[in-house]
Amino acid sequence: MRCPFCHNADSRVIDSREADEGATTRRRRSCPKCGRRFTTVEEAVLAVVKRSGVSEPFNRSKVVAGVRRACQGRPVDEDQLQLLAQQVEDAIRATGAAEVPSNEVGLAILRPLRELDEVAYLRFASVYRSFTSVADFEKEIAELKARPSQAAEPSASGPPGTVTGA
Ligand SMILES: [Zn+2]
């Protein structure tokens, strides 16, 4: 592996240990040219299989891009998007599968997005779950209203019960 400091083409592994309960391997490396040390992390590639059968590595920034569109104009910041993408990746990796269908990635997005912003959730769900009528929205909104409120702690986005006219 190339040295990130002096870009020497080679480096030496001086220590190797498993982390995250064996899900990753961390290697401590030393550069023979500049003598500096750095760490690499090795983990299995999580593959996402599209409906066409094509598979590609799971990509957090794709999750962020999809969710960002749904969050336009909503009080959701970049850190929250990154955190959501991380939650999605963690949830998928926790299943232990080496590859997942792309629709499962969508499903894994829905749950944390609902906690983050209900309007963005509805937008995302409408595309993702192919809402075809107002009734689909009404049903989803009824479910949102019916679920036990987890907003017991004060929210930064405004007082509880605030109605947004979006
Ligand atoms: Zn070096």
mmCIF file of N, CA and C and ligand atoms in Angstrom, residues 2-11 30-38, ligand 1:
data_model
loop_
_atom_site.group_PDB
_atom_site.id
_atom_site.type_symbol
_atom_site.label_atom_id
_atom_site.label_comp_id
_atom_site.label_asym_id
_atom_site.label_seq_id
_atom_site.Cartn_x
_atom_site.Cartn_y
_atom_site.Cartn_z
ATOM 1 N N ARG A 2 0.442 2.218 -0.798
ATOM 2 C CA ARG A 2 1.216 3.447 -0.947
ATOM 3 C C ARG A 2 1.234 4.278 0.340
ATOM 4 N N CYS A 3 2.355 4.903 0.618
ATOM 5 C CA CYS A 3 2.462 5.757 1.807
ATOM 6 C C CYS A 3 1.684 7.061 1.561
ATOM 7 N N PRO A 4 0.735 7.401 2.473
ATOM 8 C CA PRO A 4 -0.067 8.616 2.266
ATOM 9 C C PRO A 4 0.720 9.900 2.538
ATOM 10 N N PHE A 5 1.916 9.766 3.134
ATOM 11 C CA PHE A 5 2.699 10.972 3.451
ATOM 12 C C PHE A 5 3.646 11.330 2.319
ATOM 13 N N CYS A 6 4.477 10.358 1.915
ATOM 14 C CA CYS A 6 5.479 10.677 0.891
ATOM 15 C C CYS A 6 5.167 9.993 -0.449
ATOM 16 N N HIS A 7 4.077 9.236 -0.487
ATOM 17 C CA HIS A 7 3.628 8.570 -1.714
ATOM 18 C C HIS A 7 4.601 7.521 -2.225
ATOM 19 N N ASN A 8 5.437 7.037 -1.343
ATOM 20 C CA ASN A 8 6.289 5.900 -1.685
ATOM 21 C C ASN A 8 5.364 4.730 -2.043
ATOM 22 N N ALA A 9 5.751 3.956 -3.050
ATOM 23 C CA ALA A 9 4.840 2.931 -3.571
ATOM 24 C C ALA A 9 4.611 1.762 -2.612
ATOM 25 N N ASP A 10 5.467 1.645 -1.624
ATOM 26 C CA ASP A 10 5.359 0.462 -0.767
ATOM 27 C C ASP A 10 5.356 0.830 0.718
ATOM 28 N N SER A 11 4.753 -0.036 1.500
ATOM 29 C CA SER A 11 4.812 0.125 2.950
ATOM 30 C C SER A 11 4.809 -1.254 3.587
ATOM 31 N N SER A 30 4.149 0.842 8.184
ATOM 32 C CA SER A 30 5.288 1.750 8.308
ATOM 33 C C SER A 30 5.896 1.939 6.922
ATOM 34 N N CYS A 31 6.260 3.188 6.618
ATOM 35 C CA CYS A 31 6.859 3.482 5.324
ATOM 36 C C CYS A 31 8.378 3.373 5.421
ATOM 37 N N PRO A 32 8.974 2.530 4.580
ATOM 38 C CA PRO A 32 10.437 2.358 4.639
ATOM 39 C C PRO A 32 11.186 3.602 4.168
ATOM 40 N N LYS A 33 10.520 4.482 3.455
ATOM 41 C CA LYS A 33 11.222 5.653 2.925
ATOM 42 C C LYS A 33 11.215 6.816 3.916
ATOM 43 N N CYS A 34 10.012 7.220 4.380
ATOM 44 C CA CYS A 34 9.952 8.373 5.283
ATOM 45 C C CYS A 34 9.831 7.952 6.741
ATOM 46 N N GLY A 35 9.550 6.662 6.984
ATOM 47 C CA GLY A 35 9.507 6.165 8.355
ATOM 48 C C GLY A 35 8.215 6.450 9.095
ATOM 49 N N ARG A 36 7.275 7.129 8.446
ATOM 50 C CA ARG A 36 6.028 7.444 9.139
ATOM 51 C C ARG A 36 5.111 6.219 9.172
ATOM 52 N N ARG A 37 4.181 6.262 10.114
ATOM 53 C CA ARG A 37 3.260 5.139 10.284
ATOM 54 C C ARG A 37 1.832 5.557 10.021
ATOM 55 N N PHE A 38 1.046 4.634 9.523
ATOM 56 C CA PHE A 38 -0.370 4.904 9.293
ATOM 57 C C PHE A 38 -1.152 3.605 9.438
HETATM 58 ZN ZN ZN B 1 6.483 7.553 3.307
#
